[in-house]
Amino acid sequence: EKGGYASFMLKEIAEQPKAVADTLLGRIDAEGSLTLDEVRIPVSVLREATKVVIVACGTAFHAGLIAKYAIEHWTRIPCEVELASEFRYRDPILDQRTLVVAISQSGETMDTLMALRHAREQGARVLAICNTNGSTIPRESDAVLYTHAGPEVAVASTKAFLTQLVACYLVALYLGQVRGTKWGDEIRAVIRDLARIAEDVERVLETMEPVRELARSLAGHDTVLFLGRHVGHPVALEGALKLKELAYMHAEGFAAGELKHGPIALVEEGLPVVVVVPSPRGRSVLHGKIVSNIQEIRARGARTIVIAEEGDEAVVPYADHLIRVPVTPTLLQPLVSTVPLQVFACELATARGNEVDQPRNLAKSVTVE
Ligand code: F6R
């Protein structure tokens, strides 16, 4: 059933272009607008929502962190993202005009379920983003947008994460569409870009051999740091989580701007640091800042592993290893920049002799609080 792959994880990484395309299927009409009829929350409710609150755990939480950038940019609705396990214990402010989005691959994660029950008790509407038909989370939600990743067997989430991102973008763009924000043209352009993104994911997968080689060369290290800004920050967190759970290494993700407020003290000679670089187009200020961050850590001896867009020449002098990803709109970049980090963690774990499909101490679905 592994289809010739050494692990389910490798198979599921390879299935990502299809998973992404399947999750878009039937949701973009001939005119390039979104049709999310299955989201059975009246459009009037979506128009009047004053706040979006996303609850999720682990990798799904990272998808939520990325969704916040998209939702706030395209809809101007304030969006909070919270770890489901913390949510109900802090007496969150919720009412009928709050749209809660619960993201879960399995649909059975107890922390997420308890968070959504709490939200509904307070009168909020809950939209689930879920990969498992008929599971508990969608059954207890007001509406569900299914991701079509297909069954995910490996404990570490890969293809489900990419489809969670796609679903989050669809929700953000749909909210923008029904509320008619000033970003109408941009929304239409991004829908067109999204429709093509599976090919970009495929292209990334075709260029992963140097990443595997690099991962093997780092098997003897104890620590790897991950840096990013903007949507690259959650990508850095996800890269670190994958490495912890699979390679059992000390891995941490930071917002690159936070470096100087503490984490830079960790940098020493030879420390591998992965940096997720935003596009130099559009948000160029951000790009310049991260290039300085790369210079700062390199000056202190870090071995820099830079993930940057094709054609971004500014990073070249400071990258000990350069991983290229296709040119994509800034907000969509996580769909391509996460993939090398999955491959990196999988290969590094294998090089360290670990069983990637069944990491120690972990279960695929966490049905206890
Ligand atoms: C990490 C991983 C976990 C899950 C988390 C939520 O690779 O798989 O962090 O993302 O346990 O699970 P779901 O999405 O099933 O609610």
mmCIF file of C-alpha atoms and ligand atoms in Angstrom:
data_model
loop_
_atom_site.group_PDB
_atom_site.id
_atom_site.type_symbol
_atom_site.label_atom_id
_atom_site.label_comp_id
_atom_site.label_asym_id
_atom_site.label_seq_id
_atom_site.Cartn_x
_atom_site.Cartn_y
_atom_site.Cartn_z
ATOM 1 C CA GLU A 1 0.000 0.000 0.000
ATOM 2 C CA LYS A 2 3.028 2.270 0.195
ATOM 3 C CA GLY A 3 3.017 2.260 -3.608
ATOM 4 C CA GLY A 4 6.738 1.582 -3.899
ATOM 5 C CA TYR A 5 7.749 4.272 -1.387
ATOM 6 C CA ALA A 6 9.911 3.444 1.620
ATOM 7 C CA SER A 7 7.376 5.031 3.981
ATOM 8 C CA PHE A 8 3.831 6.366 4.033
ATOM 9 C CA MET A 9 5.310 9.746 4.789
ATOM 10 C CA LEU A 10 7.291 9.797 1.519
ATOM 11 C CA LYS A 11 4.219 8.621 -0.353
ATOM 12 C CA GLU A 12 2.074 11.309 1.244
ATOM 13 C CA ILE A 13 4.646 14.035 0.513
ATOM 14 C CA ALA A 14 4.603 12.926 -3.129
ATOM 15 C CA GLU A 15 0.789 12.982 -3.213
ATOM 16 C CA GLN A 16 0.628 16.666 -2.341
ATOM 17 C CA PRO A 17 0.094 18.107 -5.826
ATOM 18 C CA LYS A 18 -2.944 15.845 -6.237
ATOM 19 C CA ALA A 19 -4.197 16.562 -2.721
ATOM 20 C CA VAL A 20 -4.018 20.300 -3.391
ATOM 21 C CA ALA A 21 -5.727 19.994 -6.783
ATOM 22 C CA ASP A 22 -8.459 17.742 -5.342
ATOM 23 C CA THR A 23 -9.171 20.215 -2.561
ATOM 24 C CA LEU A 24 -9.762 22.954 -5.157
ATOM 25 C CA LEU A 25 -11.865 20.741 -7.404
ATOM 26 C CA GLY A 26 -15.377 22.032 -7.995
ATOM 27 C CA ARG A 27 -14.809 25.058 -5.789
ATOM 28 C CA ILE A 28 -13.742 27.545 -8.478
ATOM 29 C CA ASP A 29 -16.371 28.192 -11.163
ATOM 30 C CA ALA A 30 -15.871 29.000 -14.856
ATOM 31 C CA GLU A 31 -15.859 32.744 -14.102
ATOM 32 C CA GLY A 32 -13.068 32.313 -11.564
ATOM 33 C CA SER A 33 -15.301 32.887 -8.526
ATOM 34 C CA LEU A 34 -15.541 30.599 -5.536
ATOM 35 C CA THR A 35 -18.568 28.432 -4.936
ATOM 36 C CA LEU A 36 -18.556 26.985 -1.451
ATOM 37 C CA ASP A 37 -22.210 25.878 -1.365
ATOM 38 C CA GLU A 38 -21.291 23.153 1.075
ATOM 39 C CA VAL A 39 -20.472 25.822 3.662
ATOM 40 C CA ARG A 40 -23.971 25.862 5.104
ATOM 41 C CA ILE A 41 -23.605 29.080 7.005
ATOM 42 C CA PRO A 42 -25.913 31.749 5.558
ATOM 43 C CA VAL A 43 -24.054 34.385 3.552
ATOM 44 C CA SER A 44 -25.719 37.027 5.733
ATOM 45 C CA VAL A 45 -23.961 35.541 8.770
ATOM 46 C CA LEU A 46 -20.606 35.569 6.965
ATOM 47 C CA ARG A 47 -21.191 39.190 5.936
ATOM 48 C CA GLU A 48 -21.954 40.270 9.467
ATOM 49 C CA ALA A 49 -19.209 38.376 11.287
ATOM 50 C CA THR A 50 -17.132 40.766 13.380
ATOM 51 C CA LYS A 51 -14.372 38.350 14.288
ATOM 52 C CA VAL A 52 -12.850 35.061 13.175
ATOM 53 C CA VAL A 53 -11.321 32.749 15.767
ATOM 54 C CA ILE A 54 -9.313 29.749 14.611
ATOM 55 C CA VAL A 55 -8.743 26.802 16.958
ATOM 56 C CA ALA A 56 -6.482 23.850 16.177
ATOM 57 C CA CYS A 57 -3.517 21.817 17.443
ATOM 58 C CA GLY A 58 -0.030 21.079 16.192
ATOM 59 C CA THR A 59 0.377 21.253 12.449
ATOM 60 C CA ALA A 60 -3.255 22.302 11.983
ATOM 61 C CA PHE A 61 -2.543 25.225 14.331
ATOM 62 C CA HIS A 62 0.284 26.292 12.015
ATOM 63 C CA ALA A 63 -2.184 26.272 9.112
ATOM 64 C CA GLY A 64 -4.370 28.532 11.254
ATOM 65 C CA LEU A 65 -1.500 30.949 11.903
ATOM 66 C CA ILE A 66 -1.017 31.299 8.143
ATOM 67 C CA ALA A 67 -4.770 31.674 7.603
ATOM 68 C CA LYS A 68 -4.797 34.714 9.884
ATOM 69 C CA TYR A 69 -2.609 36.657 7.438
ATOM 70 C CA ALA A 70 -4.894 35.758 4.538
ATOM 71 C CA ILE A 71 -8.168 36.410 6.378
ATOM 72 C CA GLU A 72 -7.118 39.758 7.803
ATOM 73 C CA HIS A 73 -5.599 40.934 4.522
ATOM 74 C CA TRP A 74 -8.439 39.943 2.213
ATOM 75 C CA THR A 75 -11.397 40.545 4.506
ATOM 76 C CA ARG A 76 -10.242 43.085 7.117
ATOM 77 C CA ILE A 77 -12.022 40.996 9.751
ATOM 78 C CA PRO A 78 -9.902 40.636 12.892
ATOM 79 C CA CYS A 79 -8.727 37.053 13.277
ATOM 80 C CA GLU A 80 -7.330 35.297 16.335
ATOM 81 C CA VAL A 81 -5.624 31.928 16.252
ATOM 82 C CA GLU A 82 -5.489 29.888 19.408
ATOM 83 C CA LEU A 83 -4.192 26.523 20.483
ATOM 84 C CA ALA A 84 -7.353 24.510 21.029
ATOM 85 C CA SER A 85 -5.965 23.112 24.279
ATOM 86 C CA GLU A 86 -5.773 26.619 25.775
ATOM 87 C CA PHE A 87 -8.912 28.112 24.327
ATOM 88 C CA ARG A 88 -11.764 27.382 26.714
ATOM 89 C CA TYR A 89 -9.673 27.839 29.818
ATOM 90 C CA ARG A 90 -9.234 31.564 29.348
ATOM 91 C CA ASP A 91 -12.894 32.560 29.053
ATOM 92 C CA PRO A 92 -12.630 33.731 25.421
ATOM 93 C CA ILE A 93 -14.913 36.506 24.146
ATOM 94 C CA LEU A 94 -17.389 34.941 21.726
ATOM 95 C CA ASP A 95 -20.875 35.800 20.474
ATOM 96 C CA GLN A 96 -23.288 35.161 17.580
ATOM 97 C CA ARG A 97 -21.171 37.320 15.299
ATOM 98 C CA THR A 98 -17.992 35.321 15.890
ATOM 99 C CA LEU A 99 -17.058 32.797 13.232
ATOM 100 C CA VAL A 100 -14.985 30.009 14.737
ATOM 101 C CA VAL A 101 -12.928 27.868 12.363
ATOM 102 C CA ALA A 102 -11.817 24.504 13.775
ATOM 103 C CA ILE A 103 -9.067 22.846 11.737
ATOM 104 C CA SER A 104 -8.412 19.118 12.130
ATOM 105 C CA GLN A 105 -7.143 16.383 9.864
ATOM 106 C CA SER A 106 -8.630 13.526 11.876
ATOM 107 C CA GLY A 107 -11.756 15.296 13.073
ATOM 108 C CA GLU A 108 -11.301 13.481 16.394
ATOM 109 C CA THR A 109 -8.788 15.647 18.267
ATOM 110 C CA MET A 110 -10.292 16.057 21.725
ATOM 111 C CA ASP A 111 -8.726 19.461 22.439
ATOM 112 C CA THR A 112 -10.200 20.886 19.231
ATOM 113 C CA LEU A 113 -13.569 19.258 19.881
ATOM 114 C CA MET A 114 -13.782 20.718 23.385
ATOM 115 C CA ALA A 115 -12.850 24.161 22.036
ATOM 116 C CA LEU A 116 -15.589 24.071 19.414
ATOM 117 C CA ARG A 117 -18.180 22.840 21.921
ATOM 118 C CA HIS A 118 -17.279 25.769 24.137
ATOM 119 C CA ALA A 119 -17.591 28.176 21.185
ATOM 120 C CA ARG A 120 -21.037 26.868 20.238
ATOM 121 C CA GLU A 121 -22.245 27.103 23.826
ATOM 122 C CA GLN A 122 -21.414 30.811 23.638
ATOM 123 C CA GLY A 123 -23.484 31.193 20.461
ATOM 124 C CA ALA A 124 -20.644 31.322 17.919
ATOM 125 C CA ARG A 125 -20.968 29.614 14.519
ATOM 126 C CA VAL A 126 -18.387 26.939 13.891
ATOM 127 C CA LEU A 127 -16.963 26.025 10.505
ATOM 128 C CA ALA A 128 -14.810 22.882 10.490
ATOM 129 C CA ILE A 129 -11.966 22.300 8.063
ATOM 130 C CA CYS A 130 -11.495 18.559 8.171
ATOM 131 C CA ASN A 131 -10.030 15.659 6.202
ATOM 132 C CA THR A 132 -12.160 12.835 7.588
ATOM 133 C CA ASN A 133 -15.726 12.427 6.388
ATOM 134 C CA GLY A 134 -18.304 12.044 9.099
ATOM 135 C CA SER A 135 -15.850 12.402 11.989
ATOM 136 C CA THR A 136 -16.889 14.035 15.257
ATOM 137 C CA ILE A 137 -15.617 17.588 14.680
ATOM 138 C CA PRO A 138 -17.561 18.155 11.445
ATOM 139 C CA ARG A 139 -20.636 16.439 12.916
ATOM 140 C CA GLU A 140 -20.659 18.876 15.815
ATOM 141 C CA SER A 141 -19.975 21.967 13.678
ATOM 142 C CA ASP A 142 -22.470 24.229 11.890
ATOM 143 C CA ALA A 143 -20.731 23.632 8.576
ATOM 144 C CA VAL A 144 -17.724 21.840 7.151
ATOM 145 C CA LEU A 145 -15.287 22.420 4.342
ATOM 146 C CA TYR A 146 -13.624 19.081 3.657
ATOM 147 C CA THR A 147 -10.009 18.869 2.595
ATOM 148 C CA HIS A 148 -9.492 16.157 0.000
ATOM 149 C CA ALA A 149 -6.043 14.911 0.939
ATOM 150 C CA GLY A 150 -7.181 11.293 1.061
ATOM 151 C CA PRO A 151 -6.285 9.094 4.042
ATOM 152 C CA GLU A 152 -3.145 10.260 5.849
ATOM 153 C CA VAL A 153 -1.436 7.288 7.477
ATOM 154 C CA ALA A 154 1.957 8.631 8.585
ATOM 155 C CA VAL A 155 1.723 10.181 12.032
ATOM 156 C CA ALA A 156 3.412 13.405 10.901
ATOM 157 C CA SER A 157 1.016 15.505 8.905
ATOM 158 C CA THR A 158 2.143 16.558 5.415
ATOM 159 C CA LYS A 159 -0.453 16.433 2.660
ATOM 160 C CA ALA A 160 -3.241 17.215 5.122
ATOM 161 C CA PHE A 161 -1.379 20.394 6.086
ATOM 162 C CA LEU A 162 -1.127 21.608 2.497
ATOM 163 C CA THR A 163 -4.823 20.973 1.955
ATOM 164 C CA GLN A 164 -5.659 22.731 5.238
ATOM 165 C CA LEU A 165 -3.823 25.746 3.840
ATOM 166 C CA VAL A 166 -5.806 25.539 0.604
ATOM 167 C CA ALA A 167 -9.063 25.322 2.579
ATOM 168 C CA CYS A 168 -8.013 28.303 4.709
ATOM 169 C CA TYR A 169 -7.245 30.368 1.607
ATOM 170 C CA LEU A 170 -10.628 29.371 0.165
ATOM 171 C CA VAL A 171 -12.379 30.513 3.347
ATOM 172 C CA ALA A 172 -10.438 33.794 3.384
ATOM 173 C CA LEU A 173 -11.079 34.484 -0.299
ATOM 174 C CA TYR A 174 -14.723 33.452 0.004
ATOM 175 C CA LEU A 175 -15.258 35.779 2.949
ATOM 176 C CA GLY A 176 -13.609 38.520 0.898
ATOM 177 C CA GLN A 177 -15.837 37.669 -2.065
ATOM 178 C CA VAL A 178 -19.131 37.694 -0.140
ATOM 179 C CA ARG A 179 -18.220 40.816 1.819
ATOM 180 C CA GLY A 180 -16.929 42.664 -1.254
ATOM 181 C CA THR A 181 -13.737 44.213 0.079
ATOM 182 C CA LYS A 182 -11.510 46.605 -1.817
ATOM 183 C CA TRP A 183 -9.300 43.662 -2.775
ATOM 184 C CA GLY A 184 -11.744 42.315 -5.391
ATOM 185 C CA ASP A 185 -9.195 42.321 -8.228
ATOM 186 C CA GLU A 186 -6.474 40.838 -6.066
ATOM 187 C CA ILE A 187 -8.866 38.140 -4.861
ATOM 188 C CA ARG A 188 -9.701 37.170 -8.448
ATOM 189 C CA ALA A 189 -5.993 37.093 -9.343
ATOM 190 C CA VAL A 190 -5.146 34.947 -6.320
ATOM 191 C CA ILE A 191 -7.926 32.494 -7.167
ATOM 192 C CA ARG A 192 -6.278 32.113 -10.582
ATOM 193 C CA ASP A 193 -2.873 31.588 -8.941
ATOM 194 C CA LEU A 194 -4.327 29.052 -6.528
ATOM 195 C CA ALA A 195 -5.811 27.099 -9.434
ATOM 196 C CA ARG A 196 -2.268 26.636 -10.787
ATOM 197 C CA ILE A 197 -0.418 26.054 -7.521
ATOM 198 C CA ALA A 198 -0.438 22.241 -7.662
ATOM 199 C CA GLU A 199 2.032 22.449 -10.568
ATOM 200 C CA ASP A 200 4.364 24.548 -8.435
ATOM 201 C CA VAL A 201 4.224 21.980 -5.637
ATOM 202 C CA GLU A 202 5.093 19.343 -8.237
ATOM 203 C CA ARG A 203 8.080 21.391 -9.402
ATOM 204 C CA VAL A 204 9.365 21.684 -5.848
ATOM 205 C CA LEU A 205 9.132 17.928 -5.415
ATOM 206 C CA GLU A 206 11.196 17.404 -8.557
ATOM 207 C CA THR A 207 14.118 19.397 -7.132
ATOM 208 C CA MET A 208 14.455 17.795 -3.697
ATOM 209 C CA GLU A 209 17.615 15.695 -4.176
ATOM 210 C CA PRO A 210 19.998 18.411 -2.862
ATOM 211 C CA VAL A 211 17.710 18.835 0.177
ATOM 212 C CA ARG A 212 17.952 15.115 0.925
ATOM 213 C CA GLU A 213 21.723 15.218 0.589
ATOM 214 C CA LEU A 214 21.931 18.215 2.895
ATOM 215 C CA ALA A 215 19.664 16.513 5.453
ATOM 216 C CA ARG A 216 21.887 13.422 5.522
ATOM 217 C CA SER A 217 24.952 15.597 6.083
ATOM 218 C CA LEU A 218 23.339 17.084 9.217
ATOM 219 C CA ALA A 219 22.445 13.804 10.914
ATOM 220 C CA GLY A 220 25.113 14.298 13.574
ATOM 221 C CA HIS A 221 23.857 17.708 14.738
ATOM 222 C CA ASP A 222 21.813 18.295 17.905
ATOM 223 C CA THR A 223 20.035 21.528 17.073
ATOM 224 C CA VAL A 224 18.517 23.176 14.017
ATOM 225 C CA LEU A 225 16.884 26.603 14.117
ATOM 226 C CA PHE A 226 14.220 27.864 11.707
ATOM 227 C CA LEU A 227 13.534 31.522 10.981
ATOM 228 C CA GLY A 228 10.833 33.271 9.017
ATOM 229 C CA ARG A 229 8.878 36.484 8.820
ATOM 230 C CA HIS A 230 5.221 37.093 7.949
ATOM 231 C CA VAL A 231 3.698 33.796 6.693
ATOM 232 C CA GLY A 232 7.227 32.391 6.712
ATOM 233 C CA HIS A 233 7.116 32.432 10.514
ATOM 234 C CA PRO A 234 4.472 29.692 10.840
ATOM 235 C CA VAL A 235 6.325 27.811 8.085
ATOM 236 C CA ALA A 236 9.444 27.966 10.285
ATOM 237 C CA LEU A 237 7.397 26.664 13.245
ATOM 238 C CA GLU A 238 6.120 23.804 11.105
ATOM 239 C CA GLY A 239 9.630 22.954 9.877
ATOM 240 C CA ALA A 240 10.791 22.792 13.492
ATOM 241 C CA LEU A 241 7.829 20.667 14.598
ATOM 242 C CA LYS A 242 8.468 18.151 11.817
ATOM 243 C CA LEU A 243 12.108 17.873 12.830
ATOM 244 C CA LYS A 244 11.296 17.419 16.525
ATOM 245 C CA GLU A 245 8.716 14.731 16.003
ATOM 246 C CA LEU A 246 10.603 12.772 13.350
ATOM 247 C CA ALA A 247 14.314 13.314 13.988
ATOM 248 C CA TYR A 248 14.009 13.831 17.793
ATOM 249 C CA MET A 249 16.293 16.839 17.484
ATOM 250 C CA HIS A 250 16.132 20.146 19.260
ATOM 251 C CA ALA A 251 14.463 22.322 16.664
ATOM 252 C CA GLU A 252 12.936 25.733 17.176
ATOM 253 C CA GLY A 253 11.178 28.197 14.939
ATOM 254 C CA PHE A 254 11.436 31.932 15.508
ATOM 255 C CA ALA A 255 10.146 35.104 13.923
ATOM 256 C CA ALA A 256 13.354 36.422 12.373
ATOM 257 C CA GLY A 257 12.749 39.874 13.860
ATOM 258 C CA GLU A 258 12.832 38.354 17.345
ATOM 259 C CA LEU A 259 16.406 37.109 16.893
ATOM 260 C CA LYS A 260 17.994 40.166 18.418
ATOM 261 C CA HIS A 261 15.647 39.935 21.415
ATOM 262 C CA GLY A 262 17.229 36.709 22.602
ATOM 263 C CA PRO A 263 17.490 33.704 20.297
ATOM 264 C CA ILE A 264 20.572 35.011 18.500
ATOM 265 C CA ALA A 265 22.507 34.020 21.635
ATOM 266 C CA LEU A 266 21.996 30.404 20.533
ATOM 267 C CA VAL A 267 23.942 30.907 17.309
ATOM 268 C CA GLU A 268 27.408 29.395 17.367
ATOM 269 C CA GLU A 269 29.924 28.142 14.831
ATOM 270 C CA GLY A 270 28.397 25.574 12.486
ATOM 271 C CA LEU A 271 24.799 25.749 13.786
ATOM 272 C CA PRO A 272 22.401 24.945 10.927
ATOM 273 C CA VAL A 273 19.763 27.671 10.562
ATOM 274 C CA VAL A 274 16.982 27.364 8.009
ATOM 275 C CA VAL A 275 15.616 30.709 6.822
ATOM 276 C CA VAL A 276 12.332 31.025 4.945
ATOM 277 C CA VAL A 277 12.639 34.132 2.782
ATOM 278 C CA PRO A 278 9.548 36.030 1.632
ATOM 279 C CA SER A 279 9.198 37.112 -1.972
ATOM 280 C CA PRO A 280 11.312 40.156 -2.923
ATOM 281 C CA ARG A 281 8.310 41.412 -4.900
ATOM 282 C CA GLY A 282 5.386 43.044 -3.143
ATOM 283 C CA ARG A 283 6.611 43.060 0.424
ATOM 284 C CA SER A 284 10.147 44.169 -0.358
ATOM 285 C CA VAL A 285 10.722 45.802 3.042
ATOM 286 C CA LEU A 286 10.270 42.446 4.678
ATOM 287 C CA HIS A 287 12.643 40.843 2.215
ATOM 288 C CA GLY A 288 15.416 43.357 2.927
ATOM 289 C CA LYS A 289 15.000 42.784 6.647
ATOM 290 C CA ILE A 290 15.373 39.056 6.386
ATOM 291 C CA VAL A 291 18.439 39.376 4.198
ATOM 292 C CA SER A 292 20.001 41.396 7.052
ATOM 293 C CA ASN A 293 18.951 38.682 9.508
ATOM 294 C CA ILE A 294 20.751 36.088 7.376
ATOM 295 C CA GLN A 295 23.878 38.259 7.348
ATOM 296 C CA GLU A 296 23.703 38.661 11.137
ATOM 297 C CA ILE A 297 23.540 34.952 11.884
ATOM 298 C CA ARG A 298 26.144 34.088 9.287
ATOM 299 C CA ALA A 299 28.556 36.612 10.773
ATOM 300 C CA ARG A 300 28.190 34.617 14.014
ATOM 301 C CA GLY A 301 29.078 31.334 12.376
ATOM 302 C CA ALA A 302 25.680 29.881 11.431
ATOM 303 C CA ARG A 303 25.485 27.527 8.481
ATOM 304 C CA THR A 304 22.663 29.143 6.546
ATOM 305 C CA ILE A 305 20.094 27.075 4.677
ATOM 306 C CA VAL A 306 18.016 29.539 2.711
ATOM 307 C CA ILE A 307 14.644 28.852 1.112
ATOM 308 C CA ALA A 308 14.052 31.599 -1.439
ATOM 309 C CA GLU A 309 12.071 32.316 -4.540
ATOM 310 C CA GLU A 310 13.564 31.644 -7.978
ATOM 311 C CA GLY A 311 15.284 34.770 -9.233
ATOM 312 C CA ASP A 312 15.923 36.187 -5.745
ATOM 313 C CA GLU A 313 19.606 37.030 -6.150
ATOM 314 C CA ALA A 314 19.995 39.146 -2.998
ATOM 315 C CA VAL A 315 20.230 36.058 -0.773
ATOM 316 C CA VAL A 316 22.872 34.272 -2.844
ATOM 317 C CA PRO A 317 26.003 35.725 -1.158
ATOM 318 C CA TYR A 318 24.773 34.704 2.315
ATOM 319 C CA ALA A 319 23.371 31.238 1.622
ATOM 320 C CA ASP A 320 25.587 28.255 2.421
ATOM 321 C CA HIS A 321 22.785 26.151 0.954
ATOM 322 C CA LEU A 322 20.119 27.574 -1.287
ATOM 323 C CA ILE A 323 16.760 25.889 -1.826
ATOM 324 C CA ARG A 324 14.689 27.434 -4.588
ATOM 325 C CA VAL A 325 10.894 27.582 -4.674
ATOM 326 C CA PRO A 326 8.727 28.874 -7.538
ATOM 327 C CA VAL A 327 7.528 32.474 -7.658
ATOM 328 C CA THR A 328 4.165 32.607 -5.871
ATOM 329 C CA PRO A 329 2.041 35.380 -4.353
ATOM 330 C CA THR A 330 3.404 36.131 -0.864
ATOM 331 C CA LEU A 331 0.399 34.797 1.018
ATOM 332 C CA LEU A 332 0.454 31.506 -0.905
ATOM 333 C CA GLN A 333 4.185 30.889 -0.480
ATOM 334 C CA PRO A 334 3.724 28.426 2.429
ATOM 335 C CA LEU A 335 2.251 25.940 -0.064
ATOM 336 C CA VAL A 336 5.651 25.673 -1.730
ATOM 337 C CA SER A 337 8.083 26.591 1.063
ATOM 338 C CA THR A 338 6.799 23.938 3.500
ATOM 339 C CA VAL A 339 7.532 21.063 1.133
ATOM 340 C CA PRO A 340 11.365 21.183 1.368
ATOM 341 C CA LEU A 341 11.044 21.246 5.170
ATOM 342 C CA GLN A 342 8.963 18.052 5.134
ATOM 343 C CA VAL A 343 11.500 16.325 2.898
ATOM 344 C CA PHE A 344 14.334 17.648 5.071
ATOM 345 C CA ALA A 345 12.819 16.265 8.299
ATOM 346 C CA CYS A 346 11.888 12.928 6.744
ATOM 347 C CA GLU A 347 15.379 12.375 5.326
ATOM 348 C CA LEU A 348 17.176 13.557 8.449
ATOM 349 C CA ALA A 349 15.056 11.242 10.610
ATOM 350 C CA THR A 350 15.788 8.319 8.311
ATOM 351 C CA ALA A 351 19.507 9.099 8.384
ATOM 352 C CA ARG A 352 19.329 8.973 12.185
ATOM 353 C CA GLY A 353 17.746 5.523 12.002
ATOM 354 C CA ASN A 354 14.252 6.598 13.063
ATOM 355 C CA GLU A 355 10.993 5.075 11.933
ATOM 356 C CA VAL A 356 9.314 8.038 10.197
ATOM 357 C CA ASP A 357 5.763 6.708 9.986
ATOM 358 C CA GLN A 358 5.530 5.902 13.690
ATOM 359 C CA PRO A 359 7.600 8.384 15.705
ATOM 360 C CA ARG A 360 8.103 7.449 19.349
ATOM 361 C CA ASN A 361 5.519 8.632 21.895
ATOM 362 C CA LEU A 362 3.107 9.947 19.247
ATOM 363 C CA ALA A 363 -0.306 8.811 18.021
ATOM 364 C CA LYS A 364 -2.005 9.774 14.767
ATOM 365 C CA SER A 365 -5.092 11.050 16.421
ATOM 366 C CA VAL A 366 -5.112 12.429 19.954
ATOM 367 C CA THR A 367 -8.474 11.629 21.475
ATOM 368 C CA VAL A 368 -7.649 12.631 25.034
ATOM 369 C CA GLU A 369 -7.398 16.149 26.395
HETATM 370 C C1 F6R B 1 2.184 16.934 13.429
HETATM 371 C C2 F6R B 1 0.855 16.383 13.643
HETATM 372 C C3 F6R B 1 0.047 16.867 14.799
HETATM 373 C C4 F6R B 1 -1.403 17.123 14.391
HETATM 374 C C5 F6R B 1 -2.261 17.524 15.584
HETATM 375 C C6 F6R B 1 -3.693 17.837 15.185
HETATM 376 O O1 F6R B 1 2.794 16.418 12.305
HETATM 377 O O2 F6R B 1 0.410 15.565 12.870
HETATM 378 O O3 F6R B 1 0.610 18.026 15.349
HETATM 379 O O4 F6R B 1 -1.412 18.126 13.421
HETATM 380 O O5 F6R B 1 -2.259 16.495 16.528
HETATM 381 O O6 F6R B 1 -4.309 16.734 14.621
HETATM 382 P P1 F6R B 1 -5.652 16.879 13.810
HETATM 383 O O7 F6R B 1 -5.353 17.701 12.603
HETATM 384 O O8 F6R B 1 -6.053 15.488 13.441
HETATM 385 O O9 F6R B 1 -6.644 17.568 14.695
#
